[in-house]
């Protein structure tokens, strides 16, 4: 039975997802316009197009999932429908985690000032490697979502259910094998992007902090725009990292089905999972003038009266 608090959290998650669709639509439009007419797309725009597309699709899927949960609960848990929804949902979540991780890696490679040979090698080859990195992310996400298509999700949920007496040892072995595969692929799909994101974000914050301290020591007492830009970059990276980790924690709780359906903790995790991509999108728009310019132009166009000439 759905409680009023669970209904409130699901409703908030729907509103958050709608806001995220709008924000990611802005990023997608701005990044796509930058690539129009170019033979080779910039690496940053490739990441942003992939990230915004995956998030728009994910947030649309979340809205569909929540509407079915609220208004069509009996038919929602039919085997075929439930398996399709969860498989696509997991694939989109894994893709979002991977693209967010590559964005952190890209920031680190382009902005951080390390002199290690491998870091310099990456800095010069990131443009050629980025399409393959994004393609690999899609393949990894698809592979990690396969167990849900095999109905391993129900095996995971009912792993402690009594087994029939006939061939009970064989069935138990099969379930353990399925659970082992499920845990391995889920951990790979969740853990590897997290490690990449945290490591690259920490390295970037460290590099920016060292550079900022040097600039403060050499400051002449006047307002330094470059110093303010570095401080703003540190705040942005920290915000993105916090949102990414929060999303990862909430997603992990839902993947391993640690809470009862419609319970308060699970409802909070659903609301947090819908809020974090939207918050991440807002930070990206706020920190990039190219993304801020498009909504400003749209606002200016809608608010300015258009003259009409009568013949």
PDB file of C-alpha atoms in Angstrom:
ATOM      1  CA  UNK A   1       0.000   0.000   0.000  1.00  0.00           C
ATOM      2  CA  UNK A   2       1.413   3.370  -1.013  1.00  0.00           C
ATOM      3  CA  UNK A   3       1.649   5.867   1.847  1.00  0.00           C
ATOM      4  CA  UNK A   4       1.011   9.594   1.496  1.00  0.00           C
ATOM      5  CA  UNK A   5       4.734  10.280   2.025  1.00  0.00           C
ATOM      6  CA  UNK A   6       5.674   7.845  -0.747  1.00  0.00           C
ATOM      7  CA  UNK A   7       3.149   9.503  -3.068  1.00  0.00           C
ATOM      8  CA  UNK A   8       4.628  12.908  -2.196  1.00  0.00           C
ATOM      9  CA  UNK A   9       8.186  11.711  -2.961  1.00  0.00           C
ATOM     10  CA  UNK A  10       7.120  10.180  -6.274  1.00  0.00           C
ATOM     11  CA  UNK A  11       5.306  13.380  -7.247  1.00  0.00           C
ATOM     12  CA  UNK A  12       8.403  15.434  -6.384  1.00  0.00           C
ATOM     13  CA  UNK A  13      10.515  13.056  -8.470  1.00  0.00           C
ATOM     14  CA  UNK A  14       8.211  13.623 -11.473  1.00  0.00           C
ATOM     15  CA  UNK A  15       8.526  17.421 -11.117  1.00  0.00           C
ATOM     16  CA  UNK A  16      12.317  17.133 -10.758  1.00  0.00           C
ATOM     17  CA  UNK A  17      12.519  14.968 -13.866  1.00  0.00           C
ATOM     18  CA  UNK A  18      10.477  17.475 -15.872  1.00  0.00           C
ATOM     19  CA  UNK A  19      12.837  20.261 -14.803  1.00  0.00           C
ATOM     20  CA  UNK A  20      15.787  18.053 -15.766  1.00  0.00           C
ATOM     21  CA  UNK A  21      14.333  17.441 -19.238  1.00  0.00           C
ATOM     22  CA  UNK A  22      14.090  21.200 -19.771  1.00  0.00           C
ATOM     23  CA  UNK A  23      17.657  21.824 -18.574  1.00  0.00           C
ATOM     24  CA  UNK A  24      19.158  18.991 -20.590  1.00  0.00           C
ATOM     25  CA  UNK A  25      17.217  20.177 -23.624  1.00  0.00           C
ATOM     26  CA  UNK A  26      19.014  23.518 -23.299  1.00  0.00           C
ATOM     27  CA  UNK A  27      22.403  21.783 -23.087  1.00  0.00           C
ATOM     28  CA  UNK A  28      21.568  19.518 -26.034  1.00  0.00           C
ATOM     29  CA  UNK A  29      20.463  22.443 -28.202  1.00  0.00           C
ATOM     30  CA  UNK A  30      23.519  24.554 -27.347  1.00  0.00           C
ATOM     31  CA  UNK A  31      25.978  21.695 -27.883  1.00  0.00           C
ATOM     32  CA  UNK A  32      24.336  20.582 -31.120  1.00  0.00           C
ATOM     33  CA  UNK A  33      24.437  24.117 -32.521  1.00  0.00           C
ATOM     34  CA  UNK A  34      28.183  24.234 -31.786  1.00  0.00           C
ATOM     35  CA  UNK A  35      28.696  21.092 -33.864  1.00  0.00           C
ATOM     36  CA  UNK A  36      26.575  22.195 -36.817  1.00  0.00           C
ATOM     37  CA  UNK A  37      28.629  22.424 -39.997  1.00  0.00           C
ATOM     38  CA  UNK A  38      31.767  20.912 -38.453  1.00  0.00           C
ATOM     39  CA  UNK A  39      33.374  17.769 -39.823  1.00  0.00           C
ATOM     40  CA  UNK A  40      34.943  16.926 -36.456  1.00  0.00           C
ATOM     41  CA  UNK A  41      32.949  17.505 -33.309  1.00  0.00           C
ATOM     42  CA  UNK A  42      34.754  18.914 -30.249  1.00  0.00           C
ATOM     43  CA  UNK A  43      35.238  16.368 -27.473  1.00  0.00           C
ATOM     44  CA  UNK A  44      33.375  18.464 -24.928  1.00  0.00           C
ATOM     45  CA  UNK A  45      30.325  18.801 -27.167  1.00  0.00           C
ATOM     46  CA  UNK A  46      30.341  15.052 -27.879  1.00  0.00           C
ATOM     47  CA  UNK A  47      30.259  14.350 -24.138  1.00  0.00           C
ATOM     48  CA  UNK A  48      27.541  16.911 -23.485  1.00  0.00           C
ATOM     49  CA  UNK A  49      25.361  15.654 -26.359  1.00  0.00           C
ATOM     50  CA  UNK A  50      25.705  12.051 -25.131  1.00  0.00           C
ATOM     51  CA  UNK A  51      25.101  13.030 -21.496  1.00  0.00           C
ATOM     52  CA  UNK A  52      22.105  15.262 -22.214  1.00  0.00           C
ATOM     53  CA  UNK A  53      20.511  12.721 -24.576  1.00  0.00           C
ATOM     54  CA  UNK A  54      20.897   9.895 -22.068  1.00  0.00           C
ATOM     55  CA  UNK A  55      19.499  12.061 -19.267  1.00  0.00           C
ATOM     56  CA  UNK A  56      16.518  13.274 -21.290  1.00  0.00           C
ATOM     57  CA  UNK A  57      15.685   9.672 -22.155  1.00  0.00           C
ATOM     58  CA  UNK A  58      16.285   8.549 -18.559  1.00  0.00           C
ATOM     59  CA  UNK A  59      14.105  11.277 -17.072  1.00  0.00           C
ATOM     60  CA  UNK A  60      11.311  10.580 -19.561  1.00  0.00           C
ATOM     61  CA  UNK A  61      11.586   6.912 -18.620  1.00  0.00           C
ATOM     62  CA  UNK A  62      11.496   7.800 -14.898  1.00  0.00           C
ATOM     63  CA  UNK A  63       8.294   9.798 -15.429  1.00  0.00           C
ATOM     64  CA  UNK A  64       6.727   6.868 -17.302  1.00  0.00           C
ATOM     65  CA  UNK A  65       7.885   4.468 -14.592  1.00  0.00           C
ATOM     66  CA  UNK A  66       6.460   6.626 -11.789  1.00  0.00           C
ATOM     67  CA  UNK A  67       3.147   7.185 -13.555  1.00  0.00           C
ATOM     68  CA  UNK A  68       2.769   3.424 -14.037  1.00  0.00           C
ATOM     69  CA  UNK A  69       3.707   2.860 -10.388  1.00  0.00           C
ATOM     70  CA  UNK A  70       1.109   5.359  -9.150  1.00  0.00           C
ATOM     71  CA  UNK A  71      -1.808   4.787 -11.530  1.00  0.00           C
ATOM     72  CA  UNK A  72      -1.280   1.277 -12.965  1.00  0.00           C
ATOM     73  CA  UNK A  73       0.244  -0.621 -10.059  1.00  0.00           C
ATOM     74  CA  UNK A  74      -1.336  -4.071 -10.747  1.00  0.00           C
ATOM     75  CA  UNK A  75      -0.313  -4.212 -14.423  1.00  0.00           C
ATOM     76  CA  UNK A  76       3.081  -2.587 -13.689  1.00  0.00           C
ATOM     77  CA  UNK A  77       4.392  -5.727 -11.989  1.00  0.00           C
ATOM     78  CA  UNK A  78       3.457  -8.083 -14.796  1.00  0.00           C
ATOM     79  CA  UNK A  79       6.562 -10.079 -15.696  1.00  0.00           C
ATOM     80  CA  UNK A  80       7.152  -8.863 -19.269  1.00  0.00           C
ATOM     81  CA  UNK A  81       6.379  -5.184 -18.639  1.00  0.00           C
ATOM     82  CA  UNK A  82       8.383  -5.068 -15.416  1.00  0.00           C
ATOM     83  CA  UNK A  83      11.396  -6.723 -17.066  1.00  0.00           C
ATOM     84  CA  UNK A  84      11.404  -4.294 -20.019  1.00  0.00           C
ATOM     85  CA  UNK A  85      11.018  -1.213 -17.832  1.00  0.00           C
ATOM     86  CA  UNK A  86      13.783  -2.233 -15.441  1.00  0.00           C
ATOM     87  CA  UNK A  87      16.193  -3.313 -18.176  1.00  0.00           C
ATOM     88  CA  UNK A  88      15.896  -0.024 -20.065  1.00  0.00           C
ATOM     89  CA  UNK A  89      15.964   1.889 -16.781  1.00  0.00           C
ATOM     90  CA  UNK A  90      19.215   0.237 -15.705  1.00  0.00           C
ATOM     91  CA  UNK A  91      20.811   0.735 -19.128  1.00  0.00           C
ATOM     92  CA  UNK A  92      20.017   4.466 -19.055  1.00  0.00           C
ATOM     93  CA  UNK A  93      21.287   4.815 -15.496  1.00  0.00           C
ATOM     94  CA  UNK A  94      24.563   3.090 -16.298  1.00  0.00           C
ATOM     95  CA  UNK A  95      24.971   5.269 -19.412  1.00  0.00           C
ATOM     96  CA  UNK A  96      24.385   8.431 -17.394  1.00  0.00           C
ATOM     97  CA  UNK A  97      26.962   7.387 -14.816  1.00  0.00           C
ATOM     98  CA  UNK A  98      29.540   6.640 -17.514  1.00  0.00           C
ATOM     99  CA  UNK A  99      29.024   9.896 -19.418  1.00  0.00           C
ATOM    100  CA  UNK A 100      29.175  11.889 -16.187  1.00  0.00           C
ATOM    101  CA  UNK A 101      32.445  10.136 -15.361  1.00  0.00           C
ATOM    102  CA  UNK A 102      33.928  10.957 -18.787  1.00  0.00           C
ATOM    103  CA  UNK A 103      32.941  14.589 -18.295  1.00  0.00           C
ATOM    104  CA  UNK A 104      34.951  14.655 -15.055  1.00  0.00           C
ATOM    105  CA  UNK A 105      37.888  12.959 -16.805  1.00  0.00           C
ATOM    106  CA  UNK A 106      37.720  15.497 -19.637  1.00  0.00           C
ATOM    107  CA  UNK A 107      37.712  18.424 -17.195  1.00  0.00           C
ATOM    108  CA  UNK A 108      40.705  16.957 -15.381  1.00  0.00           C
ATOM    109  CA  UNK A 109      42.726  16.351 -18.550  1.00  0.00           C
ATOM    110  CA  UNK A 110      42.004  19.761 -20.068  1.00  0.00           C
ATOM    111  CA  UNK A 111      42.248  21.970 -16.968  1.00  0.00           C
ATOM    112  CA  UNK A 112      44.674  20.290 -14.550  1.00  0.00           C
ATOM    113  CA  UNK A 113      48.348  21.182 -14.951  1.00  0.00           C
ATOM    114  CA  UNK A 114      50.194  17.940 -14.241  1.00  0.00           C
ATOM    115  CA  UNK A 115      53.510  17.146 -15.934  1.00  0.00           C
ATOM    116  CA  UNK A 116      53.365  13.349 -15.859  1.00  0.00           C
ATOM    117  CA  UNK A 117      54.075  11.810 -19.266  1.00  0.00           C
ATOM    118  CA  UNK A 118      50.870   9.743 -19.326  1.00  0.00           C
ATOM    119  CA  UNK A 119      48.806  12.819 -18.462  1.00  0.00           C
ATOM    120  CA  UNK A 120      50.440  14.811 -21.269  1.00  0.00           C
ATOM    121  CA  UNK A 121      49.875  11.881 -23.658  1.00  0.00           C
ATOM    122  CA  UNK A 122      46.154  11.886 -22.778  1.00  0.00           C
ATOM    123  CA  UNK A 123      45.911  15.657 -23.169  1.00  0.00           C
ATOM    124  CA  UNK A 124      47.147  15.445 -26.762  1.00  0.00           C
ATOM    125  CA  UNK A 125      45.039  12.416 -27.730  1.00  0.00           C
ATOM    126  CA  UNK A 126      41.772  12.987 -25.883  1.00  0.00           C
ATOM    127  CA  UNK A 127      40.035  14.247 -29.055  1.00  0.00           C
ATOM    128  CA  UNK A 128      40.767  11.001 -30.919  1.00  0.00           C
ATOM    129  CA  UNK A 129      40.003   8.773 -27.934  1.00  0.00           C
ATOM    130  CA  UNK A 130      36.714  10.380 -26.913  1.00  0.00           C
ATOM    131  CA  UNK A 131      34.427   8.727 -29.558  1.00  0.00           C
ATOM    132  CA  UNK A 132      35.783   5.298 -28.593  1.00  0.00           C
ATOM    133  CA  UNK A 133      35.391   6.087 -24.890  1.00  0.00           C
ATOM    134  CA  UNK A 134      31.740   7.020 -25.403  1.00  0.00           C
ATOM    135  CA  UNK A 135      31.096   3.945 -27.545  1.00  0.00           C
ATOM    136  CA  UNK A 136      32.713   1.747 -24.902  1.00  0.00           C
ATOM    137  CA  UNK A 137      30.423   3.328 -22.312  1.00  0.00           C
ATOM    138  CA  UNK A 138      27.349   2.339 -24.308  1.00  0.00           C
ATOM    139  CA  UNK A 139      28.619  -1.237 -24.627  1.00  0.00           C
ATOM    140  CA  UNK A 140      29.476  -1.485 -20.916  1.00  0.00           C
ATOM    141  CA  UNK A 141      26.052  -0.114 -19.983  1.00  0.00           C
ATOM    142  CA  UNK A 142      24.324  -2.592 -22.264  1.00  0.00           C
ATOM    143  CA  UNK A 143      26.351  -5.484 -20.832  1.00  0.00           C
ATOM    144  CA  UNK A 144      25.616  -4.467 -17.238  1.00  0.00           C
ATOM    145  CA  UNK A 145      21.875  -4.245 -18.004  1.00  0.00           C
ATOM    146  CA  UNK A 146      21.651  -7.701 -19.620  1.00  0.00           C
ATOM    147  CA  UNK A 147      20.955  -9.586 -16.336  1.00  0.00           C
ATOM    148  CA  UNK A 148      17.739  -7.606 -15.903  1.00  0.00           C
ATOM    149  CA  UNK A 149      16.564  -8.858 -19.293  1.00  0.00           C
ATOM    150  CA  UNK A 150      17.266 -12.387 -18.041  1.00  0.00           C
ATOM    151  CA  UNK A 151      14.927 -11.763 -15.130  1.00  0.00           C
ATOM    152  CA  UNK A 152      17.856 -11.884 -12.708  1.00  0.00           C
ATOM    153  CA  UNK A 153      16.199  -9.005 -10.896  1.00  0.00           C
ATOM    154  CA  UNK A 154      13.413 -11.316  -9.706  1.00  0.00           C
ATOM    155  CA  UNK A 155      15.996 -13.942  -8.770  1.00  0.00           C
ATOM    156  CA  UNK A 156      17.743 -11.303  -6.685  1.00  0.00           C
ATOM    157  CA  UNK A 157      14.513 -10.224  -5.005  1.00  0.00           C
ATOM    158  CA  UNK A 158      13.397 -13.783  -4.237  1.00  0.00           C
ATOM    159  CA  UNK A 159      16.770 -15.339  -3.551  1.00  0.00           C
ATOM    160  CA  UNK A 160      15.725 -16.433  -0.074  1.00  0.00           C
ATOM    161  CA  UNK A 161      12.425 -17.930  -1.224  1.00  0.00           C
ATOM    162  CA  UNK A 162      11.944 -21.691  -0.546  1.00  0.00           C
ATOM    163  CA  UNK A 163      13.081 -23.956  -3.347  1.00  0.00           C
ATOM    164  CA  UNK A 164      11.082 -27.008  -4.467  1.00  0.00           C
ATOM    165  CA  UNK A 165      12.297 -30.405  -3.347  1.00  0.00           C
ATOM    166  CA  UNK A 166      12.835 -31.678  -6.897  1.00  0.00           C
ATOM    167  CA  UNK A 167      16.236 -30.693  -8.273  1.00  0.00           C
ATOM    168  CA  UNK A 168      16.629 -28.223  -5.413  1.00  0.00           C
ATOM    169  CA  UNK A 169      20.439 -28.398  -5.466  1.00  0.00           C
ATOM    170  CA  UNK A 170      20.553 -27.699  -9.213  1.00  0.00           C
ATOM    171  CA  UNK A 171      18.192 -24.746  -8.877  1.00  0.00           C
ATOM    172  CA  UNK A 172      20.156 -23.372  -5.940  1.00  0.00           C
ATOM    173  CA  UNK A 173      23.372 -23.595  -7.968  1.00  0.00           C
ATOM    174  CA  UNK A 174      21.712 -21.830 -10.903  1.00  0.00           C
ATOM    175  CA  UNK A 175      20.443 -19.051  -8.675  1.00  0.00           C
ATOM    176  CA  UNK A 176      23.829 -18.589  -7.074  1.00  0.00           C
ATOM    177  CA  UNK A 177      25.445 -18.420 -10.510  1.00  0.00           C
ATOM    178  CA  UNK A 178      22.889 -15.852 -11.621  1.00  0.00           C
ATOM    179  CA  UNK A 179      23.398 -13.826  -8.439  1.00  0.00           C
ATOM    180  CA  UNK A 180      27.171 -13.916  -8.911  1.00  0.00           C
ATOM    181  CA  UNK A 181      26.822 -12.646 -12.481  1.00  0.00           C
ATOM    182  CA  UNK A 182      24.308 -10.026 -11.381  1.00  0.00           C
ATOM    183  CA  UNK A 183      26.578  -8.707  -8.614  1.00  0.00           C
ATOM    184  CA  UNK A 184      29.670  -8.730 -10.851  1.00  0.00           C
ATOM    185  CA  UNK A 185      28.040  -6.798 -13.704  1.00  0.00           C
ATOM    186  CA  UNK A 186      26.212  -4.410 -11.388  1.00  0.00           C
ATOM    187  CA  UNK A 187      29.372  -3.595  -9.451  1.00  0.00           C
ATOM    188  CA  UNK A 188      31.274  -3.041 -12.704  1.00  0.00           C
ATOM    189  CA  UNK A 189      28.504  -0.865 -14.132  1.00  0.00           C
ATOM    190  CA  UNK A 190      28.316   1.256 -10.980  1.00  0.00           C
ATOM    191  CA  UNK A 191      31.804   1.116  -9.490  1.00  0.00           C
ATOM    192  CA  UNK A 192      34.030   1.836 -12.481  1.00  0.00           C
ATOM    193  CA  UNK A 193      32.379   5.162 -13.415  1.00  0.00           C
ATOM    194  CA  UNK A 194      32.443   6.200  -9.757  1.00  0.00           C
ATOM    195  CA  UNK A 195      36.178   5.500  -9.461  1.00  0.00           C
ATOM    196  CA  UNK A 196      36.890   7.457 -12.645  1.00  0.00           C
ATOM    197  CA  UNK A 197      34.745  10.392 -11.550  1.00  0.00           C
ATOM    198  CA  UNK A 198      36.064  10.629  -7.987  1.00  0.00           C
ATOM    199  CA  UNK A 199      39.714  10.198  -9.007  1.00  0.00           C
ATOM    200  CA  UNK A 200      39.579  12.774 -11.815  1.00  0.00           C
ATOM    201  CA  UNK A 201      37.583  15.255  -9.701  1.00  0.00           C
ATOM    202  CA  UNK A 202      39.993  14.971  -6.765  1.00  0.00           C
ATOM    203  CA  UNK A 203      42.993  15.453  -9.076  1.00  0.00           C
ATOM    204  CA  UNK A 204      41.344  18.461 -10.701  1.00  0.00           C
ATOM    205  CA  UNK A 205      40.429  20.068  -7.364  1.00  0.00           C
ATOM    206  CA  UNK A 206      43.963  19.473  -6.103  1.00  0.00           C
ATOM    207  CA  UNK A 207      45.503  21.053  -9.216  1.00  0.00           C
ATOM    208  CA  UNK A 208      43.143  24.049  -9.102  1.00  0.00           C
ATOM    209  CA  UNK A 209      43.740  24.539  -5.392  1.00  0.00           C
ATOM    210  CA  UNK A 210      47.534  24.539  -5.800  1.00  0.00           C
ATOM    211  CA  UNK A 211      47.288  26.991  -8.678  1.00  0.00           C
ATOM    212  CA  UNK A 212      44.866  29.187  -6.719  1.00  0.00           C
ATOM    213  CA  UNK A 213      47.197  29.321  -3.721  1.00  0.00           C
ATOM    214  CA  UNK A 214      50.057  30.403  -5.976  1.00  0.00           C
ATOM    215  CA  UNK A 215      47.900  33.133  -7.482  1.00  0.00           C
ATOM    216  CA  UNK A 216      46.861  34.342  -4.025  1.00  0.00           C
ATOM    217  CA  UNK A 217      50.491  34.556  -2.942  1.00  0.00           C
ATOM    218  CA  UNK A 218      51.343  36.576  -6.040  1.00  0.00           C
ATOM    219  CA  UNK A 219      48.233  38.771  -5.897  1.00  0.00           C
ATOM    220  CA  UNK A 220      48.773  42.513  -5.832  1.00  0.00           C
ATOM    221  CA  UNK A 221      45.695  43.277  -3.757  1.00  0.00           C
ATOM    222  CA  UNK A 222      43.419  44.108  -6.679  1.00  0.00           C
ATOM    223  CA  UNK A 223      40.532  41.964  -7.817  1.00  0.00           C
ATOM    224  CA  UNK A 224      41.884  39.179 -10.015  1.00  0.00           C
ATOM    225  CA  UNK A 225      39.328  37.756 -12.511  1.00  0.00           C
ATOM    226  CA  UNK A 226      41.526  34.710 -13.125  1.00  0.00           C
ATOM    227  CA  UNK A 227      41.606  33.914  -9.398  1.00  0.00           C
ATOM    228  CA  UNK A 228      37.814  34.250  -9.161  1.00  0.00           C
ATOM    229  CA  UNK A 229      37.430  31.964 -12.163  1.00  0.00           C
ATOM    230  CA  UNK A 230      39.567  29.302 -10.455  1.00  0.00           C
ATOM    231  CA  UNK A 231      37.537  29.536  -7.240  1.00  0.00           C
ATOM    232  CA  UNK A 232      34.326  29.254  -9.241  1.00  0.00           C
ATOM    233  CA  UNK A 233      35.726  26.195 -11.030  1.00  0.00           C
ATOM    234  CA  UNK A 234      36.597  24.540  -7.694  1.00  0.00           C
ATOM    235  CA  UNK A 235      33.068  25.145  -6.372  1.00  0.00           C
ATOM    236  CA  UNK A 236      31.546  23.758  -9.574  1.00  0.00           C
ATOM    237  CA  UNK A 237      33.673  20.606  -9.529  1.00  0.00           C
ATOM    238  CA  UNK A 238      32.921  20.024  -5.826  1.00  0.00           C
ATOM    239  CA  UNK A 239      29.189  20.462  -6.474  1.00  0.00           C
ATOM    240  CA  UNK A 240      29.285  18.025  -9.386  1.00  0.00           C
ATOM    241  CA  UNK A 241      31.204  15.475  -7.318  1.00  0.00           C
ATOM    242  CA  UNK A 242      28.762  15.696  -4.394  1.00  0.00           C
ATOM    243  CA  UNK A 243      25.769  15.277  -6.706  1.00  0.00           C
ATOM    244  CA  UNK A 244      27.444  12.357  -8.488  1.00  0.00           C
ATOM    245  CA  UNK A 245      28.214  10.528  -5.232  1.00  0.00           C
ATOM    246  CA  UNK A 246      24.682  11.164  -3.907  1.00  0.00           C
ATOM    247  CA  UNK A 247      23.227   9.754  -7.109  1.00  0.00           C
ATOM    248  CA  UNK A 248      25.544   6.751  -6.879  1.00  0.00           C
ATOM    249  CA  UNK A 249      24.486   5.985  -3.272  1.00  0.00           C
ATOM    250  CA  UNK A 250      20.755   6.261  -4.026  1.00  0.00           C
ATOM    251  CA  UNK A 251      21.150   4.196  -7.196  1.00  0.00           C
ATOM    252  CA  UNK A 252      23.070   1.481  -5.329  1.00  0.00           C
ATOM    253  CA  UNK A 253      20.304   1.189  -2.731  1.00  0.00           C
ATOM    254  CA  UNK A 254      17.726   0.721  -5.485  1.00  0.00           C
ATOM    255  CA  UNK A 255      19.835  -1.693  -7.558  1.00  0.00           C
ATOM    256  CA  UNK A 256      20.343  -4.091  -4.655  1.00  0.00           C
ATOM    257  CA  UNK A 257      16.719  -3.711  -3.542  1.00  0.00           C
ATOM    258  CA  UNK A 258      17.610  -2.961   0.081  1.00  0.00           C
ATOM    259  CA  UNK A 259      14.262  -1.364   0.996  1.00  0.00           C
ATOM    260  CA  UNK A 260      10.654  -2.468   0.821  1.00  0.00           C
ATOM    261  CA  UNK A 261       8.468  -1.181  -1.972  1.00  0.00           C
ATOM    262  CA  UNK A 262       6.886   2.213  -1.162  1.00  0.00           C
ATOM    263  CA  UNK A 263       8.846   2.426   2.103  1.00  0.00           C
ATOM    264  CA  UNK A 264      10.101   5.824   3.290  1.00  0.00           C
ATOM    265  CA  UNK A 265      13.821   5.141   2.548  1.00  0.00           C
ATOM    266  CA  UNK A 266      13.069   3.840  -0.947  1.00  0.00           C
ATOM    267  CA  UNK A 267      10.839   6.828  -1.707  1.00  0.00           C
ATOM    268  CA  UNK A 268      13.604   9.188  -0.578  1.00  0.00           C
ATOM    269  CA  UNK A 269      16.115   7.368  -2.820  1.00  0.00           C
ATOM    270  CA  UNK A 270      13.789   7.737  -5.820  1.00  0.00           C
ATOM    271  CA  UNK A 271      13.395  11.475  -5.163  1.00  0.00           C
ATOM    272  CA  UNK A 272      17.176  11.862  -4.707  1.00  0.00           C
ATOM    273  CA  UNK A 273      17.887   9.977  -7.937  1.00  0.00           C
ATOM    274  CA  UNK A 274      15.561  12.319  -9.824  1.00  0.00           C
ATOM    275  CA  UNK A 275      17.008  15.430  -8.138  1.00  0.00           C
ATOM    276  CA  UNK A 276      20.720  14.744  -8.679  1.00  0.00           C
ATOM    277  CA  UNK A 277      20.771  14.711 -12.522  1.00  0.00           C
ATOM    278  CA  UNK A 278      18.658  17.883 -12.503  1.00  0.00           C
ATOM    279  CA  UNK A 279      20.999  19.542 -10.007  1.00  0.00           C
ATOM    280  CA  UNK A 280      23.996  18.396 -12.058  1.00  0.00           C
ATOM    281  CA  UNK A 281      22.414  19.956 -15.155  1.00  0.00           C
ATOM    282  CA  UNK A 282      21.791  23.253 -13.346  1.00  0.00           C
ATOM    283  CA  UNK A 283      25.441  23.410 -12.246  1.00  0.00           C
ATOM    284  CA  UNK A 284      26.599  22.740 -15.826  1.00  0.00           C
ATOM    285  CA  UNK A 285      24.373  25.508 -17.202  1.00  0.00           C
ATOM    286  CA  UNK A 286      25.437  27.927 -14.466  1.00  0.00           C
ATOM    287  CA  UNK A 287      29.147  27.276 -15.017  1.00  0.00           C
ATOM    288  CA  UNK A 288      29.154  27.539 -18.833  1.00  0.00           C
ATOM    289  CA  UNK A 289      28.358  30.860 -20.572  1.00  0.00           C
ATOM    290  CA  UNK A 290      27.396  29.015 -23.771  1.00  0.00           C
ATOM    291  CA  UNK A 291      24.617  27.180 -21.938  1.00  0.00           C
ATOM    292  CA  UNK A 292      23.459  30.335 -20.109  1.00  0.00           C
ATOM    293  CA  UNK A 293      23.263  32.286 -23.350  1.00  0.00           C
ATOM    294  CA  UNK A 294      20.587  30.124 -24.988  1.00  0.00           C
ATOM    295  CA  UNK A 295      17.861  30.507 -22.297  1.00  0.00           C
ATOM    296  CA  UNK A 296      18.708  34.222 -22.076  1.00  0.00           C
ATOM    297  CA  UNK A 297      18.181  34.574 -25.829  1.00  0.00           C
ATOM    298  CA  UNK A 298      14.916  32.626 -25.651  1.00  0.00           C
ATOM    299  CA  UNK A 299      13.728  34.795 -22.761  1.00  0.00           C
ATOM    300  CA  UNK A 300      14.683  37.970 -24.626  1.00  0.00           C
ATOM    301  CA  UNK A 301      12.895  36.745 -27.765  1.00  0.00           C
ATOM    302  CA  UNK A 302       9.686  35.885 -25.900  1.00  0.00           C
ATOM    303  CA  UNK A 303       9.623  39.109 -23.871  1.00  0.00           C
ATOM    304  CA  UNK A 304      10.443  41.562 -26.686  1.00  0.00           C
ATOM    305  CA  UNK A 305       7.391  42.649 -28.708  1.00  0.00           C
ATOM    306  CA  UNK A 306       7.528  41.748 -32.375  1.00  0.00           C
ATOM    307  CA  UNK A 307       6.523  44.499 -34.740  1.00  0.00           C
ATOM    308  CA  UNK A 308       3.810  43.722 -37.249  1.00  0.00           C
ATOM    309  CA  UNK A 309       3.558  45.461 -40.581  1.00  0.00           C
ATOM    310  CA  UNK A 310       0.177  45.770 -42.174  1.00  0.00           C
ATOM    311  CA  UNK A 311       0.025  46.175 -45.926  1.00  0.00           C
TER     312      UNK A 311
END
